[in-house]
PDB file of C-alpha atoms and ligand atoms in Angstrom:
ATOM      1  CA  MET A  24       3.773  35.188 -62.449  1.00  0.00           C
ATOM      2  CA  ASN A  25       2.761  34.756 -58.821  1.00  0.00           C
ATOM      3  CA  TRP A  26       2.121  31.066 -59.282  1.00  0.00           C
ATOM      4  CA  LEU A  27       5.633  30.659 -60.699  1.00  0.00           C
ATOM      5  CA  LEU A  28       7.217  32.485 -57.753  1.00  0.00           C
ATOM      6  CA  ASN A  29       5.121  30.446 -55.350  1.00  0.00           C
ATOM      7  CA  LEU A  30       6.238  27.259 -57.053  1.00  0.00           C
ATOM      8  CA  LEU A  31       9.921  28.232 -56.990  1.00  0.00           C
ATOM      9  CA  PHE A  32      10.050  29.582 -53.461  1.00  0.00           C
ATOM     10  CA  ALA A  33       7.319  27.582 -51.769  1.00  0.00           C
ATOM     11  CA  PRO A  34       8.604  25.966 -48.594  1.00  0.00           C
ATOM     12  CA  ARG A  35       9.331  22.317 -49.164  1.00  0.00           C
ATOM     13  CA  CYS A  36       9.474  19.258 -46.965  1.00  0.00           C
ATOM     14  CA  LEU A  37      13.007  18.941 -45.575  1.00  0.00           C
ATOM     15  CA  LEU A  38      13.159  15.267 -46.484  1.00  0.00           C
ATOM     16  CA  CYS A  39      11.096  14.465 -49.590  1.00  0.00           C
ATOM     17  CA  ARG A  40      11.086  18.055 -51.028  1.00  0.00           C
ATOM     18  CA  LYS A  41       7.322  18.081 -51.642  1.00  0.00           C
ATOM     19  CA  PRO A  42       5.826  21.598 -51.395  1.00  0.00           C
ATOM     20  CA  LEU A  43       4.356  22.221 -47.952  1.00  0.00           C
ATOM     21  CA  GLY A  44       0.980  23.632 -47.006  1.00  0.00           C
ATOM     22  CA  PRO A  45       0.974  26.742 -44.784  1.00  0.00           C
ATOM     23  CA  VAL A  46       0.345  24.703 -41.620  1.00  0.00           C
ATOM     24  CA  GLU A  47       3.291  22.312 -42.089  1.00  0.00           C
ATOM     25  CA  ALA A  48       5.525  25.137 -43.328  1.00  0.00           C
ATOM     26  CA  GLY A  49       4.949  27.017 -40.097  1.00  0.00           C
ATOM     27  CA  ARG A  50       5.316  23.987 -37.885  1.00  0.00           C
ATOM     28  CA  SER A  51       7.489  20.945 -38.438  1.00  0.00           C
ATOM     29  CA  GLN A  52       8.925  21.650 -41.907  1.00  0.00           C
ATOM     30  CA  LEU A  53       8.069  18.065 -42.798  1.00  0.00           C
ATOM     31  CA  CYS A  54       5.124  16.974 -44.929  1.00  0.00           C
ATOM     32  CA  PRO A  55       2.452  14.818 -43.236  1.00  0.00           C
ATOM     33  CA  ASP A  56       3.870  11.657 -44.894  1.00  0.00           C
ATOM     34  CA  CYS A  57       7.373  12.287 -43.599  1.00  0.00           C
ATOM     35  CA  VAL A  58       6.090  13.289 -40.155  1.00  0.00           C
ATOM     36  CA  SER A  59       4.532   9.849 -39.839  1.00  0.00           C
ATOM     37  CA  THR A  60       7.366   7.846 -41.436  1.00  0.00           C
ATOM     38  CA  TRP A  61      10.734   9.483 -40.650  1.00  0.00           C
ATOM     39  CA  ARG A  62      11.123   7.686 -37.336  1.00  0.00           C
ATOM     40  CA  THR A  63      10.658   4.228 -38.839  1.00  0.00           C
ATOM     41  CA  LYS A  64      12.825   5.054 -41.874  1.00  0.00           C
ATOM     42  CA  TYR A  65      15.668   7.048 -40.387  1.00  0.00           C
ATOM     43  CA  LEU A  66      15.786   6.859 -36.610  1.00  0.00           C
ATOM     44  CA  ALA A  67      19.152   5.461 -35.454  1.00  0.00           C
ATOM     45  CA  ASP A  68      19.410   3.057 -32.545  1.00  0.00           C
ATOM     46  CA  GLY A  69      22.543   4.380 -30.844  1.00  0.00           C
ATOM     47  CA  GLY A  70      25.907   5.609 -32.077  1.00  0.00           C
ATOM     48  CA  LYS A  71      28.962   3.710 -33.260  1.00  0.00           C
ATOM     49  CA  PRO A  72      31.594   3.083 -30.596  1.00  0.00           C
ATOM     50  CA  VAL A  73      34.309   5.709 -30.289  1.00  0.00           C
ATOM     51  CA  ALA A  74      37.519   4.930 -28.389  1.00  0.00           C
ATOM     52  CA  GLY A  75      37.811   7.045 -25.251  1.00  0.00           C
ATOM     53  CA  CYS A  76      34.106   7.873 -25.213  1.00  0.00           C
ATOM     54  CA  THR A  77      31.970   6.778 -22.301  1.00  0.00           C
ATOM     55  CA  GLN A  78      28.883   6.496 -24.503  1.00  0.00           C
ATOM     56  CA  THR A  79      27.796   7.545 -27.985  1.00  0.00           C
ATOM     57  CA  ASP A  80      24.470   8.201 -29.620  1.00  0.00           C
ATOM     58  CA  ALA A  81      23.168   9.072 -33.084  1.00  0.00           C
ATOM     59  CA  CYS A  82      19.829  10.601 -34.042  1.00  0.00           C
ATOM     60  CA  LEU A  83      19.384   9.562 -37.672  1.00  0.00           C
ATOM     61  CA  LEU A  84      20.689   7.158 -40.286  1.00  0.00           C
ATOM     62  CA  TYR A  85      22.662   8.949 -42.975  1.00  0.00           C
ATOM     63  CA  ARG A  86      20.978   7.561 -46.066  1.00  0.00           C
ATOM     64  CA  ASP A  87      18.457   8.436 -48.809  1.00  0.00           C
ATOM     65  CA  GLU A  88      16.512  11.612 -47.951  1.00  0.00           C
ATOM     66  CA  VAL A  89      18.519  12.357 -44.790  1.00  0.00           C
ATOM     67  CA  ARG A  90      21.708  12.122 -46.826  1.00  0.00           C
ATOM     68  CA  GLY A  91      20.190  14.417 -49.471  1.00  0.00           C
ATOM     69  CA  LEU A  92      19.173  16.926 -46.831  1.00  0.00           C
ATOM     70  CA  MET A  93      22.606  17.012 -45.201  1.00  0.00           C
ATOM     71  CA  ILE A  94      24.368  17.409 -48.534  1.00  0.00           C
ATOM     72  CA  ARG A  95      22.084  20.360 -49.346  1.00  0.00           C
ATOM     73  CA  MET A  96      22.858  21.832 -45.919  1.00  0.00           C
ATOM     74  CA  LYS A  97      26.595  21.459 -46.411  1.00  0.00           C
ATOM     75  CA  CYS A  98      26.493  23.133 -49.796  1.00  0.00           C
ATOM     76  CA  SER A  99      24.543  26.141 -48.674  1.00  0.00           C
ATOM     77  CA  ARG A 100      24.161  28.354 -45.654  1.00  0.00           C
ATOM     78  CA  ARG A 101      20.425  28.329 -46.212  1.00  0.00           C
ATOM     79  CA  LEU A 102      18.037  25.766 -44.751  1.00  0.00           C
ATOM     80  CA  PRO A 103      17.984  27.288 -41.248  1.00  0.00           C
ATOM     81  CA  GLN A 104      14.881  25.178 -40.537  1.00  0.00           C
ATOM     82  CA  ALA A 105      16.885  22.016 -41.209  1.00  0.00           C
ATOM     83  CA  ARG A 106      19.615  23.155 -38.822  1.00  0.00           C
ATOM     84  CA  GLN A 107      16.956  23.814 -36.197  1.00  0.00           C
ATOM     85  CA  TRP A 108      15.425  20.390 -36.750  1.00  0.00           C
ATOM     86  CA  LEU A 109      18.741  18.534 -36.474  1.00  0.00           C
ATOM     87  CA  GLY A 110      19.967  20.704 -33.597  1.00  0.00           C
ATOM     88  CA  LYS A 111      16.802  20.050 -31.640  1.00  0.00           C
ATOM     89  CA  LEU A 112      17.015  16.298 -32.351  1.00  0.00           C
ATOM     90  CA  VAL A 113      20.573  16.239 -30.984  1.00  0.00           C
ATOM     91  CA  GLY A 114      19.504  18.390 -28.016  1.00  0.00           C
ATOM     92  CA  ALA A 115      16.657  15.984 -27.270  1.00  0.00           C
ATOM     93  CA  ARG A 116      19.104  13.041 -27.306  1.00  0.00           C
ATOM     94  CA  ILE A 117      21.352  14.842 -24.830  1.00  0.00           C
ATOM     95  CA  LEU A 118      18.339  15.504 -22.590  1.00  0.00           C
ATOM     96  CA  LEU A 119      17.380  11.844 -22.826  1.00  0.00           C
ATOM     97  CA  HIS A 120      20.757  10.889 -21.315  1.00  0.00           C
ATOM     98  CA  ALA A 121      21.081  13.925 -19.030  1.00  0.00           C
ATOM     99  CA  GLU A 122      20.297  12.094 -15.820  1.00  0.00           C
ATOM    100  CA  GLN A 123      22.959   9.474 -16.477  1.00  0.00           C
ATOM    101  CA  TRP A 124      25.556  11.627 -18.243  1.00  0.00           C
ATOM    102  CA  LYS A 125      25.211  14.763 -16.066  1.00  0.00           C
ATOM    103  CA  PRO A 126      26.877  16.839 -18.779  1.00  0.00           C
ATOM    104  CA  ASP A 127      28.511  20.199 -18.019  1.00  0.00           C
ATOM    105  CA  LEU A 128      28.871  21.548 -21.543  1.00  0.00           C
ATOM    106  CA  VAL A 129      28.391  20.914 -25.257  1.00  0.00           C
ATOM    107  CA  THR A 130      31.201  21.306 -27.762  1.00  0.00           C
ATOM    108  CA  TYR A 131      31.636  20.340 -31.416  1.00  0.00           C
ATOM    109  CA  VAL A 132      33.969  18.867 -34.002  1.00  0.00           C
ATOM    110  CA  PRO A 133      35.544  21.905 -35.694  1.00  0.00           C
ATOM    111  CA  THR A 134      36.082  22.381 -39.400  1.00  0.00           C
ATOM    112  CA  ALA A 135      39.303  23.313 -41.195  1.00  0.00           C
ATOM    113  CA  LEU A 136      39.766  26.765 -42.682  1.00  0.00           C
ATOM    114  CA  ASN A 137      39.703  25.505 -46.271  1.00  0.00           C
ATOM    115  CA  HIS A 138      36.417  23.696 -45.569  1.00  0.00           C
ATOM    116  CA  TRP A 139      35.005  26.752 -43.826  1.00  0.00           C
ATOM    117  CA  TRP A 140      36.096  28.926 -46.752  1.00  0.00           C
ATOM    118  CA  ARG A 141      34.184  26.767 -49.216  1.00  0.00           C
ATOM    119  CA  ARG A 142      31.053  26.456 -47.110  1.00  0.00           C
ATOM    120  CA  GLY A 143      31.175  29.598 -45.026  1.00  0.00           C
ATOM    121  CA  PHE A 144      30.062  27.779 -41.901  1.00  0.00           C
ATOM    122  CA  ASN A 145      30.547  24.683 -39.824  1.00  0.00           C
ATOM    123  CA  LEU A 146      27.456  22.502 -39.735  1.00  0.00           C
ATOM    124  CA  SER A 147      28.458  20.607 -36.581  1.00  0.00           C
ATOM    125  CA  GLU A 148      29.041  23.909 -34.754  1.00  0.00           C
ATOM    126  CA  GLU A 149      25.611  25.202 -35.723  1.00  0.00           C
ATOM    127  CA  ILE A 150      23.918  21.931 -34.745  1.00  0.00           C
ATOM    128  CA  ALA A 151      25.827  21.843 -31.430  1.00  0.00           C
ATOM    129  CA  ARG A 152      24.860  25.435 -30.630  1.00  0.00           C
ATOM    130  CA  ILE A 153      21.139  24.690 -31.115  1.00  0.00           C
ATOM    131  CA  ALA A 154      21.473  21.350 -29.268  1.00  0.00           C
ATOM    132  CA  ALA A 155      23.105  23.071 -26.275  1.00  0.00           C
ATOM    133  CA  LYS A 156      20.287  25.618 -26.149  1.00  0.00           C
ATOM    134  CA  THR A 157      17.680  22.853 -26.380  1.00  0.00           C
ATOM    135  CA  ALA A 158      19.340  20.894 -23.574  1.00  0.00           C
ATOM    136  CA  GLY A 159      19.907  24.026 -21.469  1.00  0.00           C
ATOM    137  CA  LEU A 160      23.679  23.516 -21.371  1.00  0.00           C
ATOM    138  CA  PRO A 161      26.578  25.909 -22.012  1.00  0.00           C
ATOM    139  CA  PHE A 162      28.009  25.801 -25.527  1.00  0.00           C
ATOM    140  CA  GLU A 163      31.806  26.059 -25.577  1.00  0.00           C
ATOM    141  CA  LYS A 164      34.474  26.116 -28.293  1.00  0.00           C
ATOM    142  CA  THR A 165      37.228  23.764 -27.160  1.00  0.00           C
ATOM    143  CA  LEU A 166      39.029  22.487 -30.274  1.00  0.00           C
ATOM    144  CA  ARG A 167      40.222  23.891 -33.567  1.00  0.00           C
ATOM    145  CA  ARG A 168      41.365  22.387 -36.849  1.00  0.00           C
ATOM    146  CA  ALA A 169      44.745  22.851 -38.447  1.00  0.00           C
ATOM    147  CA  TRP A 170      44.462  25.585 -41.074  1.00  0.00           C
ATOM    148  CA  PHE A 171      44.596  23.306 -44.032  1.00  0.00           C
ATOM    149  CA  SER A 172      43.850  19.628 -43.911  1.00  0.00           C
ATOM    150  CA  ARG A 173      42.519  16.957 -46.235  1.00  0.00           C
ATOM    151  CA  TYR A 174      38.833  16.145 -46.401  1.00  0.00           C
ATOM    152  CA  GLN A 175      38.203  13.002 -44.349  1.00  0.00           C
ATOM    153  CA  SER A 176      35.678  11.810 -46.912  1.00  0.00           C
ATOM    154  CA  ARG A 177      38.378  11.769 -49.615  1.00  0.00           C
ATOM    155  CA  ILE A 178      40.536   9.255 -47.769  1.00  0.00           C
ATOM    156  CA  ASP A 179      39.798   5.637 -48.495  1.00  0.00           C
ATOM    157  CA  SER A 180      40.934   3.582 -45.544  1.00  0.00           C
ATOM    158  CA  ALA A 181      39.994   3.836 -41.892  1.00  0.00           C
ATOM    159  CA  GLU A 182      43.714   3.749 -41.046  1.00  0.00           C
ATOM    160  CA  GLY A 183      44.370   6.652 -43.441  1.00  0.00           C
ATOM    161  CA  ARG A 184      41.547   8.650 -41.858  1.00  0.00           C
ATOM    162  CA  LYS A 185      42.963   8.041 -38.397  1.00  0.00           C
ATOM    163  CA  LYS A 186      46.412   9.281 -39.467  1.00  0.00           C
ATOM    164  CA  ASN A 187      44.935  12.362 -41.103  1.00  0.00           C
ATOM    165  CA  VAL A 188      42.853  13.388 -38.111  1.00  0.00           C
ATOM    166  CA  ARG A 189      45.547  12.825 -35.501  1.00  0.00           C
ATOM    167  CA  SER A 190      47.455  15.802 -36.843  1.00  0.00           C
ATOM    168  CA  ALA A 191      44.404  17.805 -37.881  1.00  0.00           C
ATOM    169  CA  TYR A 192      42.925  18.788 -34.487  1.00  0.00           C
ATOM    170  CA  LYS A 193      44.379  21.044 -31.810  1.00  0.00           C
ATOM    171  CA  PRO A 194      43.058  22.344 -28.500  1.00  0.00           C
ATOM    172  CA  ARG A 195      42.067  25.995 -28.407  1.00  0.00           C
ATOM    173  CA  PRO A 196      44.375  28.068 -26.189  1.00  0.00           C
ATOM    174  CA  GLU A 197      43.502  28.369 -22.509  1.00  0.00           C
ATOM    175  CA  VAL A 198      40.821  25.683 -22.535  1.00  0.00           C
ATOM    176  CA  ASP A 199      40.746  23.701 -19.302  1.00  0.00           C
ATOM    177  CA  LEU A 200      38.211  20.914 -18.988  1.00  0.00           C
ATOM    178  CA  THR A 201      39.507  19.458 -15.737  1.00  0.00           C
ATOM    179  CA  GLY A 202      36.823  17.310 -14.129  1.00  0.00           C
ATOM    180  CA  ARG A 203      34.146  18.370 -16.599  1.00  0.00           C
ATOM    181  CA  ARG A 204      31.708  16.110 -18.393  1.00  0.00           C
ATOM    182  CA  VAL A 205      31.676  16.990 -22.061  1.00  0.00           C
ATOM    183  CA  VAL A 206      29.224  16.218 -24.866  1.00  0.00           C
ATOM    184  CA  LEU A 207      30.948  16.317 -28.254  1.00  0.00           C
ATOM    185  CA  VAL A 208      28.607  16.930 -31.206  1.00  0.00           C
ATOM    186  CA  ASP A 209      29.224  16.199 -34.880  1.00  0.00           C
ATOM    187  CA  ASP A 210      26.978  16.346 -37.937  1.00  0.00           C
ATOM    188  CA  ILE A 211      27.865  12.977 -39.515  1.00  0.00           C
ATOM    189  CA  GLN A 212      29.674   9.974 -38.069  1.00  0.00           C
ATOM    190  CA  ALA A 213      31.269   7.698 -40.653  1.00  0.00           C
ATOM    191  CA  THR A 214      34.140   5.583 -39.290  1.00  0.00           C
ATOM    192  CA  GLY A 215      34.463   7.408 -35.986  1.00  0.00           C
ATOM    193  CA  ALA A 216      38.084   8.399 -36.637  1.00  0.00           C
ATOM    194  CA  THR A 217      37.278  12.112 -36.382  1.00  0.00           C
ATOM    195  CA  ALA A 218      35.383  11.722 -33.126  1.00  0.00           C
ATOM    196  CA  GLU A 219      38.164   9.537 -31.694  1.00  0.00           C
ATOM    197  CA  ALA A 220      40.818  12.191 -32.373  1.00  0.00           C
ATOM    198  CA  CYS A 221      38.661  14.890 -30.770  1.00  0.00           C
ATOM    199  CA  VAL A 222      37.824  12.731 -27.747  1.00  0.00           C
ATOM    200  CA  ARG A 223      41.521  12.076 -27.151  1.00  0.00           C
ATOM    201  CA  LEU A 224      42.211  15.835 -27.101  1.00  0.00           C
ATOM    202  CA  LEU A 225      39.259  16.560 -24.822  1.00  0.00           C
ATOM    203  CA  ARG A 226      40.607  13.935 -22.390  1.00  0.00           C
ATOM    204  CA  GLU A 227      44.051  15.538 -22.584  1.00  0.00           C
ATOM    205  CA  LEU A 228      42.396  18.846 -21.688  1.00  0.00           C
ATOM    206  CA  GLY A 229      41.178  17.173 -18.506  1.00  0.00           C
ATOM    207  CA  ALA A 230      37.617  16.088 -19.362  1.00  0.00           C
ATOM    208  CA  ALA A 231      36.376  13.570 -16.785  1.00  0.00           C
ATOM    209  CA  GLU A 232      33.897  12.018 -19.217  1.00  0.00           C
ATOM    210  CA  VAL A 233      33.291  12.522 -22.926  1.00  0.00           C
ATOM    211  CA  TYR A 234      30.018  11.612 -24.619  1.00  0.00           C
ATOM    212  CA  PHE A 235      29.459  11.816 -28.351  1.00  0.00           C
ATOM    213  CA  VAL A 236      26.213  12.579 -30.186  1.00  0.00           C
ATOM    214  CA  CYS A 237      25.953  12.949 -33.961  1.00  0.00           C
ATOM    215  CA  ALA A 238      22.990  14.126 -36.003  1.00  0.00           C
ATOM    216  CA  ALA A 239      23.385  11.181 -38.396  1.00  0.00           C
ATOM    217  CA  LYS A 240      25.566   8.092 -38.704  1.00  0.00           C
ATOM    218  CA  THR A 241      26.332   6.149 -41.853  1.00  0.00           C
ATOM    219  CA  PRO A 242      24.621   2.736 -41.758  1.00  0.00           C
ATOM    220  CA  GLY A 243      27.850   0.797 -42.448  1.00  0.00           C
ATOM    221  CA  ASN A 244      31.449   1.479 -41.584  1.00  0.00           C
ATOM    222  CA  ARG A 245      32.371   2.747 -45.015  1.00  0.00           C
ATOM    223  CA  THR A 246      31.411   6.066 -46.536  1.00  0.00           C
ATOM    224  CA  LYS A 247      29.503   6.284 -49.810  1.00  0.00           C
ATOM    225  CA  MET A 248      32.609   7.682 -51.497  1.00  0.00           C
ATOM    226  CA  THR A 249      34.719   4.751 -50.297  1.00  0.00           C
ATOM    227  CA  LYS A 250      32.165   2.343 -51.734  1.00  0.00           C
ATOM    228  CA  LYS A 251      32.202   4.177 -55.079  1.00  0.00           C
ATOM    229  CA  ARG A 252      35.992   3.994 -55.188  1.00  0.00           C
ATOM    230  CA  GLU A 253      35.983   0.319 -54.342  1.00  0.00           C
ATOM    231  CA  LYS A 254      33.454  -0.283 -57.113  1.00  0.00           C
ATOM    232  CA  ARG A 255      35.596   1.656 -59.593  1.00  0.00           C
ATOM    233  CA  ARG A 256      38.638  -0.390 -58.638  1.00  0.00           C
ATOM    234  CA  VAL A 257      36.773  -3.615 -59.172  1.00  0.00           C
ATOM    235  CA  GLN A 258      35.562  -2.440 -62.573  1.00  0.00           C
ATOM    236  CA  SER A 259      38.987  -1.241 -63.812  1.00  0.00           C
TER     237      SER A 259
HETATM  238 ZN1  LIG B 308       8.093  14.837 -46.949  1.00  0.00          ZN
END
């Protein structure tokens, strides 16, 4: 019986899901193979441009095992080790730019109530909170989502996404960012429409500079779902 429980609940590598030995489980949460390969396979070389942003950066490429990991994280509140890993990666990126950016605070792209209701938490908020701690910066809530809004990933065109997000984000009451240098954090960057809408609001709140860091960016400009839809259209 014990062997079965061990098999079912044994800690697994965050990326390839192989069971981990006690040393890896207590340390990096990645198996030795992934420890030596994740940088070459998934490390992103900078973020996609976002209008209104002084500079952007991305930690990972949202594909294969990273994509699998983030989908598992979005579906479940568990995987605190994965949140720590991603949060610390984002925090390290902020630190890397700290001398140039001179950031005053870290904030995040908020989620809508219907999304929160389904998931019970906001992944970008959790990543931003850990990133802020890692970078030694204050974490502040600055924006909120409209109560009910459409999922960005269910909208096909970049133009449609832009329209949807423009009305979907609002500033939180009594937030004043006058003269402050803000780092906006998101979990995944697809087209950049979400980040753009948030950056615009942060600027309206007075932010002197806005920088954007995401945990992972999609390799192309289209989301996986958009590609699937396009494929379906071609087939039908
Ligand atoms: Zn692995």
